[in-house]
Tab-separated table of C-alpha atoms in Angstrom:
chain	number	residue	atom	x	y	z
A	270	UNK	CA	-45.719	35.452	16.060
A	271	UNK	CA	-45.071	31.540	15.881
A	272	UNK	CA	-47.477	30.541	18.484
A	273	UNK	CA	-46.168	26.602	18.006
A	274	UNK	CA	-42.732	26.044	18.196
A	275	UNK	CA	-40.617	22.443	17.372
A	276	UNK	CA	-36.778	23.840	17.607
A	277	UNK	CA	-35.403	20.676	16.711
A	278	UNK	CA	-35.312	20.674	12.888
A	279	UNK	CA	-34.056	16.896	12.541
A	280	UNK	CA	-33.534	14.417	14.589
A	281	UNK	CA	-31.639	11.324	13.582
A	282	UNK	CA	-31.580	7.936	15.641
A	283	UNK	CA	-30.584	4.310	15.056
A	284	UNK	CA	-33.406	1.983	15.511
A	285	UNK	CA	-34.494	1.135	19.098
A	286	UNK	CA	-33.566	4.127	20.255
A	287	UNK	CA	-36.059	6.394	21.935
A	288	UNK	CA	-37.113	9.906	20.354
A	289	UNK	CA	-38.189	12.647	22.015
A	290	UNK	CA	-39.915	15.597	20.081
A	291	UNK	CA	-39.908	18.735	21.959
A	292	UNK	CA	-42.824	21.209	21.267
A	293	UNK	CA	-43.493	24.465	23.060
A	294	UNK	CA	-46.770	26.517	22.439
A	295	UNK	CA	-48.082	29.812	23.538
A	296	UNK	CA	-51.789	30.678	24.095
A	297	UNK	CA	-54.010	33.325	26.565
A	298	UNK	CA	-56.899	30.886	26.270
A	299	UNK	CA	-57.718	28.750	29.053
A	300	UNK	CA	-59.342	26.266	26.454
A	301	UNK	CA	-57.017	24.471	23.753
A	302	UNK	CA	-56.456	21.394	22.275
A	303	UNK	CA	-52.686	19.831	21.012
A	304	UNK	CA	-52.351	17.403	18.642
A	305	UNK	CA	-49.290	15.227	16.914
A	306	UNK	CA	-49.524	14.849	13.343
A	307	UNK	CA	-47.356	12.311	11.574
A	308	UNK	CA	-45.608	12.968	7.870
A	309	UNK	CA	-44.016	9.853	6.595
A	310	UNK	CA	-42.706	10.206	3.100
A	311	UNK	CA	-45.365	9.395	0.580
A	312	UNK	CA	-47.000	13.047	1.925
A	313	UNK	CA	-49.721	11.642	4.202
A	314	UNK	CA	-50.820	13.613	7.334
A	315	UNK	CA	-51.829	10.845	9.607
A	316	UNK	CA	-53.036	11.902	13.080
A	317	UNK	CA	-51.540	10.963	16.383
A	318	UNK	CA	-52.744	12.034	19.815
A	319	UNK	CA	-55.466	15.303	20.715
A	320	UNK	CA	-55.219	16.596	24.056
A	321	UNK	CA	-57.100	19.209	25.573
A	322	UNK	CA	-55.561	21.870	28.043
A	323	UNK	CA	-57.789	20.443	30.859
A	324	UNK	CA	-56.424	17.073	31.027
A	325	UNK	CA	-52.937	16.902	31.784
A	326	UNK	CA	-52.379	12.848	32.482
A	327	UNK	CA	-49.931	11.492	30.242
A	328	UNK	CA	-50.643	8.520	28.599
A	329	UNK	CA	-48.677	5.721	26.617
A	330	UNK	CA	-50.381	4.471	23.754
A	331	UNK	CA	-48.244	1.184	22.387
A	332	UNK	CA	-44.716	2.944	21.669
A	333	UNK	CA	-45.818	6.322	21.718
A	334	UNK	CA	-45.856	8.627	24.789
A	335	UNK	CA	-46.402	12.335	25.718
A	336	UNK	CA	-45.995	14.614	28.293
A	337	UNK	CA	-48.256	18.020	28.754
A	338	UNK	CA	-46.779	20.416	31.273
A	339	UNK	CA	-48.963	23.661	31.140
A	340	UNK	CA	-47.129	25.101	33.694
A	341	UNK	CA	-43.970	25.183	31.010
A	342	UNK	CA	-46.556	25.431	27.752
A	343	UNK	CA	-44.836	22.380	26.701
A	344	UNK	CA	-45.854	19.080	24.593
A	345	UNK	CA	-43.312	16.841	24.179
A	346	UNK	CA	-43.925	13.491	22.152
A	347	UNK	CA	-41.538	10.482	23.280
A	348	UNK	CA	-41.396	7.139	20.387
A	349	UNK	CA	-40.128	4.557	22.152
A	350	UNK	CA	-38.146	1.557	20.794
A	351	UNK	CA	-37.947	3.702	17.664
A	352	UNK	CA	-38.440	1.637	14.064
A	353	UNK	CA	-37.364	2.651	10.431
A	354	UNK	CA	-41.184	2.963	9.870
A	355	UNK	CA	-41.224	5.821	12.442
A	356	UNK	CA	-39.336	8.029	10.203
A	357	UNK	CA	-41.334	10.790	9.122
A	358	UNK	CA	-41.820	14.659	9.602
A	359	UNK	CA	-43.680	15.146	12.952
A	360	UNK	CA	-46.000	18.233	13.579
A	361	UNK	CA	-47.360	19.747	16.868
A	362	UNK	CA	-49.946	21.889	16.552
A	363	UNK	CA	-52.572	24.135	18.236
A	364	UNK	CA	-56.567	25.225	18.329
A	365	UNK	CA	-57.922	27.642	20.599
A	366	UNK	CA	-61.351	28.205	21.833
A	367	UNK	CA	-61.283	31.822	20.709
A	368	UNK	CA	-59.369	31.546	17.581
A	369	UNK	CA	-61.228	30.785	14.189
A	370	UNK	CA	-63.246	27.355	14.744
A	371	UNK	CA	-60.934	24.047	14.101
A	372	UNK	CA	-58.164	26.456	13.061
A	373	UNK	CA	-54.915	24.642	13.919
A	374	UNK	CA	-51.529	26.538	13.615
A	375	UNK	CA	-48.561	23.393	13.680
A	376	UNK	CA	-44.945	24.349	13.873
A	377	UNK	CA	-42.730	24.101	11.678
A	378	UNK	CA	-42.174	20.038	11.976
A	379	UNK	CA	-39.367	18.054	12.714
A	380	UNK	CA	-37.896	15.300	11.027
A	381	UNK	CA	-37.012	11.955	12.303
A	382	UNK	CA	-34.445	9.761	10.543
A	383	UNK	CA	-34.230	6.278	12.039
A	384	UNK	CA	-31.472	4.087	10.602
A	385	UNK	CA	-31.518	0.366	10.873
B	249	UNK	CA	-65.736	5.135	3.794
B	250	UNK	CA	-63.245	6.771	1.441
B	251	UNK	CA	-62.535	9.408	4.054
B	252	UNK	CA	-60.743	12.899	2.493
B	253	UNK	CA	-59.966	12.646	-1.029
B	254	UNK	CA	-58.084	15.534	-3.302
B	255	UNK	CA	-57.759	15.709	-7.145
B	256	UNK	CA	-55.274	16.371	-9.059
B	257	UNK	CA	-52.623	14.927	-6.713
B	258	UNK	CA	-50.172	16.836	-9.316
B	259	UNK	CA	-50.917	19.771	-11.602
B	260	UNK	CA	-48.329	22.506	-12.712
B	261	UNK	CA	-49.480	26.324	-14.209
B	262	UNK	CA	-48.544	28.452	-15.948
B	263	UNK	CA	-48.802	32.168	-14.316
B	264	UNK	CA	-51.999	33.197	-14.912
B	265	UNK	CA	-53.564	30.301	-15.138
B	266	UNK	CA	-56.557	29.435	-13.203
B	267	UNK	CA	-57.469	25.699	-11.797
B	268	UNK	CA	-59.386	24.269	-8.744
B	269	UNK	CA	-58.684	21.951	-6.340
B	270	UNK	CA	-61.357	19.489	-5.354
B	271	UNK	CA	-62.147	18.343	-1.920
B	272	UNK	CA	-64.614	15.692	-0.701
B	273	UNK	CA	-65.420	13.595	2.310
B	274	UNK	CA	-68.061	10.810	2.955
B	275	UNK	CA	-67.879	11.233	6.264
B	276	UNK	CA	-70.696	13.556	6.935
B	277	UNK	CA	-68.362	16.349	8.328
B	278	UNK	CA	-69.759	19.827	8.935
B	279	UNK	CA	-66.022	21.250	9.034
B	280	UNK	CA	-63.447	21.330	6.247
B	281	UNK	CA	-60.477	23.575	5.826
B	282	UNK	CA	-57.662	23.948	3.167
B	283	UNK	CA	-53.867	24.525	4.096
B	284	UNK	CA	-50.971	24.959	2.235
B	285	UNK	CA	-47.675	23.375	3.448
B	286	UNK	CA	-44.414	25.628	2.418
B	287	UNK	CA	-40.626	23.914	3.787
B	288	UNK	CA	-39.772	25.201	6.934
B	289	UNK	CA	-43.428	26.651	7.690
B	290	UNK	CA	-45.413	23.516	8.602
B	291	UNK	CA	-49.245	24.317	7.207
B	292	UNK	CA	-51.220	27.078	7.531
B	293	UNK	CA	-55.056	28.054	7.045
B	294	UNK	CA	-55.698	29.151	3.945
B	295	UNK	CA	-60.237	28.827	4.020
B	296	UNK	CA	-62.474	26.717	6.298
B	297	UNK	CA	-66.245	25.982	6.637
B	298	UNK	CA	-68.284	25.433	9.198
B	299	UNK	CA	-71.126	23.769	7.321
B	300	UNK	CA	-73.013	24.393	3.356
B	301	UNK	CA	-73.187	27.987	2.312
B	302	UNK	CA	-70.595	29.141	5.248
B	303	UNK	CA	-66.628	29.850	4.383
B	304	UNK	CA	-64.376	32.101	6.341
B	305	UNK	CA	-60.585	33.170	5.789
B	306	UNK	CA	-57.732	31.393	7.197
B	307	UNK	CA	-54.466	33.132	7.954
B	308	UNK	CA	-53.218	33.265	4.138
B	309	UNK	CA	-56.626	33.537	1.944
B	310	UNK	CA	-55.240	36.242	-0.765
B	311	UNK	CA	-55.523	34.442	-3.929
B	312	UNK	CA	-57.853	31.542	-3.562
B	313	UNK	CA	-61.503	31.492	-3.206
B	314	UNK	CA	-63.486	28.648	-2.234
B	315	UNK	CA	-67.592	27.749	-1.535
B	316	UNK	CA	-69.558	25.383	0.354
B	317	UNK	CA	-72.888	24.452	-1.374
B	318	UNK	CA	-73.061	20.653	-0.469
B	319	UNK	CA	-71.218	19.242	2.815
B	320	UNK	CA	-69.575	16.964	1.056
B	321	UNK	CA	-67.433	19.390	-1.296
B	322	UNK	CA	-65.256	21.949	-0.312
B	323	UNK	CA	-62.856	23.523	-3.703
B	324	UNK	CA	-60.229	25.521	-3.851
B	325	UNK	CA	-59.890	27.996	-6.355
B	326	UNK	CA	-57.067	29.994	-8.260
B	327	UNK	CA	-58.216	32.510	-9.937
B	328	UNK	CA	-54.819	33.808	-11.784
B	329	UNK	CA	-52.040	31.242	-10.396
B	330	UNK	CA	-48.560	33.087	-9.129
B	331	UNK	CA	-45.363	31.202	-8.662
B	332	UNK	CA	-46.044	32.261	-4.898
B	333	UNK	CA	-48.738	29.539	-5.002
B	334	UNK	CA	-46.256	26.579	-5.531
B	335	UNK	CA	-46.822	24.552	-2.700
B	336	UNK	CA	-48.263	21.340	-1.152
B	337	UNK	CA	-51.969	21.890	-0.627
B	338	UNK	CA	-53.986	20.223	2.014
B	339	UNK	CA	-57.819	19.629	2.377
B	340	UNK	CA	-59.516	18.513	5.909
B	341	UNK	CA	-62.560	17.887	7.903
B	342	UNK	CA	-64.082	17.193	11.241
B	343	UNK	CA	-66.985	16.926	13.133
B	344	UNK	CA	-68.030	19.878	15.213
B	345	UNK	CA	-68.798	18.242	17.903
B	346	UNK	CA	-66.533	18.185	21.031
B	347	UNK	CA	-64.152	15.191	21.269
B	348	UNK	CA	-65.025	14.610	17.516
B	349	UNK	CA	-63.381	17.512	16.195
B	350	UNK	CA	-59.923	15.885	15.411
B	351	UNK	CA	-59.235	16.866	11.711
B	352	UNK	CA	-58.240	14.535	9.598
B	353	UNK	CA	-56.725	15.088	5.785
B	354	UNK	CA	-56.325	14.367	2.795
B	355	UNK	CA	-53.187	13.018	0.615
B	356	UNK	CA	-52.741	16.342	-0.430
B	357	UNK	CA	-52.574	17.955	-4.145
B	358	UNK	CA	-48.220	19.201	-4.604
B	359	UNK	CA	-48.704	22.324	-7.191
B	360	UNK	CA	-46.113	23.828	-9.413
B	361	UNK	CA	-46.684	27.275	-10.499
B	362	UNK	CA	-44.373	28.355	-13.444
């Protein structure tokens, strides 16, 4: 079973508009970490934000933003003031304490078109 | 540093062919890991070690082997390439240490299996 799931497949926006990426996971551990990866077009997976399931503050870092509800399993990524640069495939993913060391399962990624 | 670095970044097969993927880091991680990325699937585990001489299996190992015998190398083997194998390919590596764990990856190596 998908245990990381992005149901937005695309997501087109004209620049300066915000973007919000949805991503719900499931998990039994008490102990996990979510991360943001970043897929622009030349293939790259550049890495975003980490959290870990024991910190729930959201945090803005420069135009990006995200918000951890555990009560909803939910990690939603916000890019604010969106630019053309930001377009890119966007992955959510998952480790879990028990699960295979450093193992991350993403979902299935969701692409952001921003048009000037 | 150079970080992750993968050769070929292209390379087609034949069926039946065998090849490996290299994999190195200068970063002094104990932890690397090879995905593949399919469309619609994001990437998923294909081997990871924890440090020389230790691999495990990922979620989809059938058809590749790998081994470990310096930290700073981590291949990926085909041993008789399938058309099923046509995909992006992925390697990464971390610390093992808490808070240093974030993987990070390489430019990845796009294979075409004919």
């Amino acid at each position: 079973a998908q245990k990381v799931t992005q149901a937005q497949t695309e997501i087109s926006v004209v620049e300066k508009e915000d973007v919000t990426l949805d991503c719900v996971y499931e998990t039994r551990d008490t102990t996990y970490y979510l991360f943001w990866y970043k897929q622009p077009p030349s293939g790259e997976l550049v890495f975003l934000i980490r959290r870990n399931s024991f910190d729930e503050q959201n945090e803005i870092s420069g135009r990006y933003s995200w918000n951890f509800q555990k009560s909803t399993s939910s990690f939603n990524f916000t890019i604010t003031a969106s630019q053309v640069v930001d377009s890119a495939v966007y992955f959510c993913a998952l480790s879990e304490q028990s699960d295979s060391w450093g193992k991350l399962q993403f979902g299935a990624g969701t692409q952001v078109v921003v048009t000037p | 540093n150079a970080g992750v670095t993968q050769t070929p970044k292209f390379q087609v097969l034949k069926t039946g062919q065998s090849m490996t993927l290299q994999c190195a880091q200068d970063m002094n991680h104990e932890y690397m890991s090879w995905y593949r990325q399919d469309p619609g699937m994001g990437l998923r585990l294909i081997h990871y070690s924890v440090g020389a001489g230790i691999t495990d299996q990922g979620e989809v190992p059938n058809g590749y082997n790998v081994s470990r015998s310096t930290t700073e190398d981590f291949p990926l083997r085909l041993l008789s390439a399938a058309p099923s194998q046509t995909s992006v390919y992925f390697c990464a590596s971390s610390y093992l240490t808490y808070g240093s764990d974030t993987q990070y990856f390489g430019p990845g190596t796009r294979l075409t299996v004919l």
